[in-house]
Amino acid sequence: MDVKKVTSQMSLEEKAGLCSGYNFWYTKSIERLGVEGVMVSDGPHGLRKQATGGDHLGVNGSVEAVCFPTASAIASSFDRDLVKTMGEALGDECQAEEVAIILGPGVNIKRSPICGRNFEFLSEDPYLAAELATDYIKGVQSKNIGTSLKHFLANNQEHRRMSSSSDIDERTMREIYLAPFEGAVINAKPWTVMCSYNKINGVFASQNPRTLTDILRKEWGFNGYVVSDWGAVNDRVEALKAGLELEMPSSRGINDKRIVAAVKSGSLDEKILDRAVERILTVHNKYLENRVPEVGYDKEEHHQLARKVISESMVLLKNDGILPLNKSDDIAFIGKFAEKPRYQGGGSSHVNSFKVTSALEAVKGIKNITYAKGYDVKEDKIDDALIKEAIEVAKKAKVAVIFAGLPDSFESEGYDRSHMSLPSCQNRLIQEIAAVQPNTVVVLHNGSAVEMPWVNDVKGILELYLGGQNVGAATIDVLFGDVNPSGRLAETFPLKLEDNPSYLFYFGEKDTVEYREGIFVGYRYYDKKKLDVLFPFGHGLSYTTFDYSNLRTSADIIKDTDTLTVKVDVTNTGSVSGKEVVQLYVGDKVSSVIRPIKELKGFEKIDLTPGETKTVSFNLGKRAFAYYNTEIKDWHVETGEFDILIGKSSRDIVCKKTVTVESTVALPVVYTVNSSFADVMLNPKAMEVCRPLWNSVAALFKDENANDSDPAKAAIIEAMTASMVKVMPLRAAINFGDGSITHEQMNEILEKINKPH
Ligand code: BGC
């Protein structure tokens, strides 16, 4: 299709109409010009194609599909290839179901563990989220199906999500909240981006020219179209001007008329409308010209893929030698979720799974297991009879495995949690079972971090997150050692909610949410505060052990324009095959800006047989060392030493090397009489010129103590003097000095140091 030609043949009304949905899920068609409408559907972890009765909260039914593990689960895989394979499968399902665009992935940062939608988001870390979103998008789009990277931007809570303003300073915005979108847009080129409901620093995301045009298109080169979250449009004309092409769902013609009126009145340039139409048609044509619905897909095959994905994503949090379980032992499964797992969250991502496999069902082929329900999920009520029955079953077995987690009502799209606890009936059950059965394992089904008051009372903990429709089979695979667990936490589990950095400000006040913790989100905060956590970012155990050695870099000193290659050898020192996630963090040792202790800048998942060694290699560019400098409005590396840290988790650093990075960018500096000596000292040449000023101030301190005969005391006083003078402004040489500096001399010095060196 010649998009420009077709657009030029459209009436004003047709063009305006094309910029909003035909109904809940379809875009409009214009028969006379051969323009076909397309269907879009949620996403992100399976298809929610609503053939009839559209809604955006997962209330009405949808066609049967495969529910894959949710984002918080797949992020724990730290496995780019696996996520890509899942994306390909989703692409095949879309082709078969004639859905042009799947509404995902979700890369909003997990600012707080209680965001109701965390299960749909990848991580607290922007680099990890960007990397995995990239592979999801590449996978789906390799099938000529579009993705919708969402929700752009700063949608980190459900509370008042359609009216609140996320107020975030520029550096935090760049380093934390924009970064996952930036990485995914640049690396994977999603066909569409979905704007969020909320405002960003007071301006609705749906009509924000800065984010939708300046940053997304001009800076990052986005060339698809922006779709509104369902119902996110506030002012249709302003939204179009700002860079929002498609409004979803249909506004029943109301907003189309507004666009027409604005063009007629001259308040909207028709060219902007033309451009939007062209962008929409260009994206849809990519799908329309490559449709293959006849190829279909094998649901059973995808059910098995869902099993593989979650078995490689679940995180073994604790293992005091209890796992893997011995197939010949008497084992009790306890807890409703063994029979009916919670494997997905509520809201728009809710998939109508064509089948669900529970752990109880999956274990049948392997051995007979005793079972007790233990609790109910309808309400959080301690049921003594259920607990008593569970205790009896647990006592008779060699091992008790408790299937616990959050019920649907505890977390969903549309609202946030108010606490981080499991239902009290489940906490009680776990405590009572652990009291009678020393060999207790807890298996968790939850979309986000929970508190674990019983952590020291059980021998094993396996985190499944919301593991998709075949989570039961995968759980059995891992529990009995057929699959060696290899997931790592993509978020920190704090000891308690109050430890979370956003705790004091989360939800905000009325419609204003200030992100006062700034860049200190997740491990960036816990590390800096040296806080104990329940389980750190990147943590996850294996049934084998790995050794790290021979960390080396391509150079000891590089320029910020160079690429540093980092290599490390990893050996499987245990007796079974296993996968290790090699994590690379970078820390700026000394910085004039406030920075995290370290940040994730690379990861690789490798498979090793017993005794095998592999070399893992990382390439680090400027961005790995940089922070966002708001003065120059760019990423900047400060000259100095950086730690290259290789970790098994963010709290288990196994190798370390220091390199020096030299900046090639001089920050603009203007010295005034009020610049401090400390500022000047950052430039040794300028400090040399200022030496007479320093001496004038320092002289005064010296005079007072001239008679001191104790050299140790004199040294202390000199050091104290230096510390005090450092933070004084240059003008102290005049009003606080020994009288040797005149105004004229001061001006001359300033002129000299302000000249480019
Ligand atoms: C959600 C989106 C979703 C859309 C369509 C909205 O409520 O925020 O993530 O894609 O509905 O269902």
XYZ file of N, CA, C and O in Angstrom, residues 56-175:
480
model
N -11.531 -3.736 29.486
C -10.091 -3.635 29.719
C -9.705 -4.119 31.106
O -8.606 -3.870 31.564
N -10.609 -4.812 31.780
C -10.256 -5.272 33.117
C -10.371 -6.792 33.264
O -10.347 -7.327 34.361
N -10.486 -7.449 32.126
C -10.522 -8.911 32.168
C -11.801 -9.456 32.762
O -11.808 -10.551 33.339
N -12.888 -8.709 32.638
C -14.150 -9.143 33.237
C -14.869 -10.126 32.307
O -15.251 -11.224 32.710
N -15.028 -9.727 31.039
C -15.695 -10.613 30.087
C -14.726 -11.678 29.577
O -13.513 -11.554 29.707
N -15.307 -12.698 28.971
C -14.493 -13.823 28.521
C -13.629 -13.491 27.318
O -13.761 -12.445 26.693
N -12.713 -14.407 27.014
C -11.876 -14.260 25.821
C -11.634 -15.660 25.278
O -11.885 -16.652 25.973
N -11.118 -15.723 24.041
C -10.938 -17.043 23.429
C -9.877 -17.827 24.206
O -8.995 -17.245 24.842
N -9.978 -19.137 24.120
C -9.006 -19.971 24.843
C -7.614 -19.765 24.271
O -7.433 -19.706 23.054
N -6.657 -19.625 25.147
C -5.271 -19.398 24.714
C -4.338 -20.036 25.734
O -4.784 -20.757 26.640
N -3.063 -19.753 25.591
C -2.073 -20.309 26.513
C -1.594 -19.201 27.446
O -1.151 -18.152 26.981
N -1.693 -19.439 28.732
C -1.196 -18.450 29.691
C 0.251 -18.792 30.030
O 0.530 -19.782 30.708
N 1.174 -17.975 29.561
C 2.591 -18.156 29.869
C 2.889 -17.518 31.235
O 2.067 -16.758 31.755
N 4.062 -17.785 31.798
C 4.405 -17.139 33.077
C 4.378 -15.611 32.945
O 4.706 -15.064 31.888
N 4.008 -14.948 34.020
C 3.876 -13.490 33.985
C 5.272 -12.826 34.018
O 6.279 -13.490 34.265
N 5.261 -11.507 33.815
C 6.536 -10.788 33.667
C 7.470 -10.964 34.860
O 8.682 -11.134 34.684
N 6.924 -10.918 36.082
C 7.842 -11.016 37.225
C 8.518 -12.383 37.242
O 9.648 -12.517 37.720
N 7.812 -13.395 36.700
C 8.429 -14.723 36.631
C 9.494 -14.761 35.543
O 10.647 -15.128 35.814
N 9.133 -14.324 34.335
C 10.119 -14.480 33.244
C 11.345 -13.602 33.456
O 12.437 -13.942 33.025
N 11.156 -12.482 34.164
C 12.323 -11.633 34.442
C 13.331 -12.408 35.283
O 14.540 -12.238 35.139
N 12.830 -13.283 36.142
C 13.725 -14.049 37.012
C 14.536 -15.078 36.227
O 15.493 -15.629 36.755
N 14.139 -15.342 35.008
C 14.938 -16.284 34.208
C 16.286 -15.664 33.863
O 17.259 -16.370 33.656
N 16.365 -14.357 33.799
C 17.585 -13.675 33.333
C 18.068 -14.336 32.036
O 19.263 -14.451 31.803
N 17.124 -14.753 31.209
C 17.490 -15.556 30.045
C 16.901 -14.929 28.785
O 15.709 -15.055 28.505
N 17.751 -14.255 28.034
C 17.289 -13.534 26.848
C 16.673 -14.481 25.815
O 15.621 -14.200 25.253
N 17.342 -15.622 25.586
C 16.850 -16.543 24.546
C 15.486 -17.110 24.917
O 14.604 -17.262 24.074
N 15.340 -17.433 26.198
C 14.076 -18.019 26.656
C 12.923 -17.030 26.464
O 11.837 -17.387 25.991
N 13.184 -15.770 26.825
C 12.140 -14.745 26.688
C 11.806 -14.525 25.219
O 10.650 -14.367 24.833
N 12.820 -14.600 24.382
C 12.589 -14.434 22.934
C 11.739 -15.588 22.410
O 10.802 -15.378 21.625
N 12.042 -16.783 22.859
C 11.264 -17.940 22.411
C 9.803 -17.796 22.827
O 8.888 -18.104 22.063
N 9.585 -17.312 24.033
C 8.203 -17.089 24.477
C 7.548 -16.030 23.593
O 6.387 -16.168 23.195
N 8.288 -14.993 23.255
C 7.759 -13.950 22.373
C 7.371 -14.522 21.018
O 6.318 -14.204 20.457
N 8.201 -15.419 20.498
C 7.890 -16.038 19.196
C 6.586 -16.825 19.279
O 5.755 -16.772 18.374
N 6.430 -17.541 20.389
C 5.199 -18.336 20.557
C 3.977 -17.419 20.606
O 2.940 -17.699 20.006
N 4.113 -16.295 21.314
C 2.993 -15.339 21.382
C 2.702 -14.789 19.989
O 1.539 -14.606 19.604
N 3.753 -14.543 19.232
C 3.585 -14.052 17.858
C 2.819 -15.062 17.015
O 1.901 -14.701 16.265
N 3.162 -16.322 17.154
C 2.443 -17.372 16.404
C 0.968 -17.402 16.794
O 0.095 -17.563 15.947
N 0.699 -17.244 18.085
C -0.705 -17.275 18.523
C -1.467 -16.080 17.934
O -2.609 -16.199 17.521
N -0.805 -14.930 17.905
C -1.456 -13.746 17.323
C -1.748 -13.969 15.842
O -2.835 -13.649 15.366
N -0.774 -14.525 15.142
C -1.011 -14.802 13.713
C -2.212 -15.725 13.557
O -3.091 -15.487 12.731
N -2.256 -16.763 14.352
C -3.352 -17.736 14.228
C -4.701 -17.108 14.558
O -5.715 -17.429 13.966
N -4.696 -16.201 15.522
C -5.955 -15.593 15.977
C -6.251 -14.275 15.264
O -7.202 -13.580 15.605
N -5.424 -13.910 14.314
C -5.587 -12.663 13.540
C -5.615 -11.422 14.443
O -6.481 -10.564 14.327
N -4.665 -11.415 15.321
C -4.442 -10.247 16.179
C -3.148 -9.589 15.708
O -2.105 -10.245 15.659
N -3.207 -8.308 15.351
C -2.052 -7.649 14.740
C -1.013 -7.194 15.762
O 0.184 -7.135 15.471
N -1.502 -6.844 16.954
C -0.588 -6.281 17.965
C -0.936 -6.846 19.334
O -2.111 -6.844 19.735
N 0.080 -7.318 20.044
C -0.153 -7.789 21.411
C 0.279 -6.680 22.365
O 1.344 -6.062 22.176
N -0.554 -6.389 23.354
C -0.334 -5.224 24.222
C 0.639 -5.550 25.363
O 0.248 -5.836 26.490
N 1.883 -5.523 25.064
C 2.946 -5.776 26.028
C 4.264 -5.620 25.289
O 4.258 -5.395 24.073
N 5.384 -5.693 25.960
C 5.579 -5.982 27.380
C 5.431 -4.747 28.278
O 5.417 -3.627 27.785
N 5.348 -4.988 29.596
C 5.247 -3.911 30.587
C 6.585 -3.733 31.287
O 7.100 -4.665 31.900
N 7.146 -2.535 31.155
C 8.479 -2.329 31.740
C 8.478 -1.292 32.859
O 9.526 -0.761 33.206
N 7.316 -1.006 33.401
C 7.303 -0.035 34.502
C 8.121 -0.591 35.672
O 8.054 -1.777 35.996
N 8.863 0.299 36.277
C 9.780 -0.107 37.350
C 8.996 -0.441 38.623
O 8.045 0.249 38.985
N 9.439 -1.513 39.300
C 8.780 -1.887 40.552
C 9.290 -0.967 41.653
O 10.282 -1.261 42.313
N 8.623 0.147 41.789
C 9.053 1.146 42.772
C 8.754 0.645 44.178
O 9.524 0.874 45.110
N 7.645 -0.006 44.318
C 7.256 -0.560 45.618
C 6.769 -1.988 45.414
O 6.144 -2.279 44.388
N 7.000 -2.861 46.400
C 6.519 -4.241 46.234
C 4.993 -4.335 46.236
O 4.449 -5.366 45.868
N 4.307 -3.291 46.650
C 2.848 -3.435 46.785
C 2.070 -2.904 45.587
O 0.836 -2.894 45.612
N 2.740 -2.480 44.541
C 2.004 -2.081 43.338
C 1.203 -3.300 42.858
O 1.768 -4.377 42.645
N -0.093 -3.109 42.683
C -0.966 -4.237 42.343
C -0.615 -4.914 41.038
O -0.980 -6.058 40.780
N 0.105 -4.210 40.186
C 0.393 -4.735 38.860
C 1.827 -5.202 38.689
O 2.254 -5.470 37.576
N 2.556 -5.311 39.804
C 3.963 -5.713 39.681
C 4.140 -7.015 38.909
O 5.144 -7.215 38.249
N 3.156 -7.898 39.019
C 3.305 -9.191 38.343
C 3.415 -9.029 36.825
O 3.946 -9.889 36.135
N 2.913 -7.907 36.317
C 2.957 -7.655 34.864
C 4.215 -6.895 34.463
O 4.414 -6.612 33.288
N 5.005 -6.486 35.437
C 6.201 -5.696 35.141
C 7.454 -6.522 35.408
O 7.445 -7.431 36.233
N 8.542 -6.146 34.731
C 9.705 -7.025 34.759
C 10.585 -6.886 36.003
O 10.959 -7.881 36.596
N 10.947 -5.661 36.362
C 12.003 -5.574 37.379
C 12.041 -4.238 38.109
O 11.394 -3.283 37.701
N 12.828 -4.208 39.170
C 13.149 -2.938 39.831
C 14.383 -2.314 39.161
O 14.755 -1.194 39.469
N 15.021 -3.070 38.283
C 16.250 -2.596 37.659
C 16.013 -2.253 36.184
O 15.563 -3.096 35.403
N 16.330 -1.021 35.792
C 16.030 -0.597 34.423
C 16.805 -1.348 33.348
O 16.287 -1.596 32.274
N 18.046 -1.718 33.656
C 18.848 -2.422 32.636
C 18.253 -3.801 32.356
O 18.052 -4.188 31.200
N 17.936 -4.526 33.423
C 17.373 -5.867 33.251
C 16.038 -5.789 32.508
O 15.772 -6.571 31.586
N 15.209 -4.824 32.901
C 13.898 -4.686 32.250
C 14.072 -4.369 30.769
O 13.392 -4.941 29.907
N 14.995 -3.476 30.450
C 15.216 -3.108 29.043
C 15.690 -4.305 28.234
O 15.228 -4.553 27.124
N 16.627 -5.055 28.809
C 17.198 -6.180 28.068
C 16.143 -7.240 27.767
O 16.036 -7.736 26.655
N 15.349 -7.596 28.781
C 14.386 -8.682 28.570
C 13.210 -8.225 27.716
O 12.680 -9.002 26.918
N 12.816 -6.959 27.855
C 11.756 -6.437 26.997
C 12.213 -6.480 25.542
O 11.444 -6.795 24.633
N 13.484 -6.185 25.337
C 14.049 -6.229 23.989
C 13.830 -7.598 23.357
O 13.391 -7.720 22.214
N 14.111 -8.640 24.110
C 13.981 -9.982 23.531
C 12.534 -10.406 23.351
O 12.203 -11.091 22.380
N 11.704 -9.983 24.270
C 10.264 -10.255 24.109
C 9.790 -9.631 22.791
O 9.151 -10.275 21.959
N 10.134 -8.362 22.602
C 9.688 -7.631 21.403
C 10.261 -8.279 20.138
O 9.553 -8.524 19.167
N 11.556 -8.586 20.182
C 12.183 -9.202 18.996
C 11.494 -10.520 18.665
O 11.273 -10.838 17.497
N 11.166 -11.281 19.698
C 10.510 -12.581 19.480
C 9.158 -12.406 18.817
O 8.877 -12.999 17.769
N 8.309 -11.570 19.398
C 6.957 -11.369 18.852
C 7.059 -10.810 17.436
O 6.427 -11.311 16.500
N 7.867 -9.766 17.288
C 7.890 -9.050 16.006
C 8.543 -9.863 14.880
O 8.310 -9.586 13.701
N 9.327 -10.896 15.260
C 9.900 -11.760 14.212
C 8.785 -12.507 13.490
O 8.991 -13.070 12.426
N 7.594 -12.511 14.076
C 6.444 -13.184 13.457
C 5.536 -12.183 12.741
O 4.370 -12.471 12.473
N 6.047 -11.005 12.497
C 5.256 -9.942 11.840
C 4.010 -9.564 12.621
O 2.942 -9.320 12.059
N 4.164 -9.571 13.918
C 3.118 -9.124 14.845
C 3.728 -7.977 15.645
O 4.897 -8.047 16.036
N 2.932 -6.964 15.909
C 3.457 -5.817 16.643
C 3.367 -6.008 18.153
O 2.600 -6.828 18.660
N 4.188 -5.212 18.860
C 4.095 -5.186 20.326
C 3.718 -3.762 20.738
O 3.798 -2.834 19.935
N 3.341 -3.611 21.986
C 3.037 -2.291 22.526
C 3.754 -2.162 23.864
O 3.314 -2.696 24.879
N 4.881 -1.488 23.816
C 5.697 -1.325 25.016
C 4.946 -0.389 25.959
O 4.601 0.730 25.575
N 4.673 -0.846 27.197
C 3.794 -0.045 28.059
C 4.311 0.002 29.483
O 5.156 -0.806 29.833
N 3.816 0.903 30.311
C 2.924 2.037 30.055
C 3.798 3.258 30.196
O 4.337 3.489 31.269
N 3.921 4.010 29.122
C 4.887 5.099 29.013
C 4.271 6.390 29.563
O 3.462 6.993 28.887
N 4.506 6.766 30.743
C 5.655 6.595 31.593
C 5.267 6.770 33.050
O 4.300 7.454 33.335
N 6.081 6.199 33.954
C 5.940 6.445 35.385
C 4.584 6.013 35.939
O 4.010 6.668 36.782
N 4.118 4.883 35.454
C 2.895 4.274 35.995
C 3.361 3.192 36.978
O 3.546 2.046 36.612
N 3.571 3.602 38.207
C 4.163 2.691 39.179
C 3.249 2.379 40.351
O 3.679 1.882 41.384
N 1.999 2.750 40.209
C 1.008 2.378 41.227
C -0.344 2.350 40.534
O -0.541 2.969 39.486
N -1.262 1.647 41.137
C -2.610 1.575 40.587
C -3.506 2.649 41.206
O -4.424 3.143 40.566
N -3.202 2.986 42.456
C -3.971 3.985 43.185
C -4.063 5.278 42.366
O -3.041 5.854 41.997
N -5.292 5.711 42.075
C -5.534 6.940 41.307
C -4.738 6.977 40.000
O -4.231 8.034 39.596
N -4.607 5.833 39.366
C -3.707 5.787 38.203
C -4.179 6.663 37.048
O -3.388 6.991 36.166
N -5.476 7.022 37.023
C -5.960 7.816 35.896
C -5.908 9.323 36.142
O -6.206 10.116 35.246
N -5.534 9.709 37.357
C -5.527 11.150 37.637
C -4.252 11.637 38.314
O -3.963 12.827 38.295
N -3.484 10.736 38.911
C -2.367 11.237 39.713
C -1.178 11.639 38.844
O -1.010 11.158 37.724
N -0.377 12.527 39.384
C 0.821 12.980 38.693
C 2.049 12.361 39.355
O 2.231 12.478 40.567
N 2.868 11.697 38.561
C 4.124 11.150 39.087
C 5.166 12.250 38.952
O 5.579 12.580 37.835
N 5.553 12.811 40.071
C 6.482 13.949 40.048
C 7.910 13.468 40.312
O 8.238 13.049 41.428
N 8.722 13.553 39.281
C 10.040 12.905 39.315
C 11.101 13.867 38.802
O 10.908 14.519 37.775
N 12.221 13.946 39.509
C 13.283 14.836 39.032
C 13.947 14.234 37.793
O 13.853 13.029 37.544
N 14.582 15.082 37.033
C 15.088 14.697 35.715
C 16.095 13.535 35.756
O 16.027 12.614 34.951
N 17.013 13.592 36.725
C 18.034 12.533 36.741
C 17.394 11.175 37.042
O 17.704 10.166 36.409
N 16.475 11.176 37.993
C 15.780 9.929 38.351
C 14.971 9.418 37.167
O 14.938 8.222 36.864
N 14.322 10.351 36.499
C 13.536 9.991 35.330
C 14.423 9.264 34.323
O 14.070 8.211 33.813
N 15.563 9.863 34.020
C 16.461 9.294 33.011
C 17.056 7.956 33.447
O 17.088 7.007 32.684
N 17.579 7.924 34.678
C 18.338 6.743 35.098
C 17.446 5.563 35.452
O 17.854 4.412 35.313
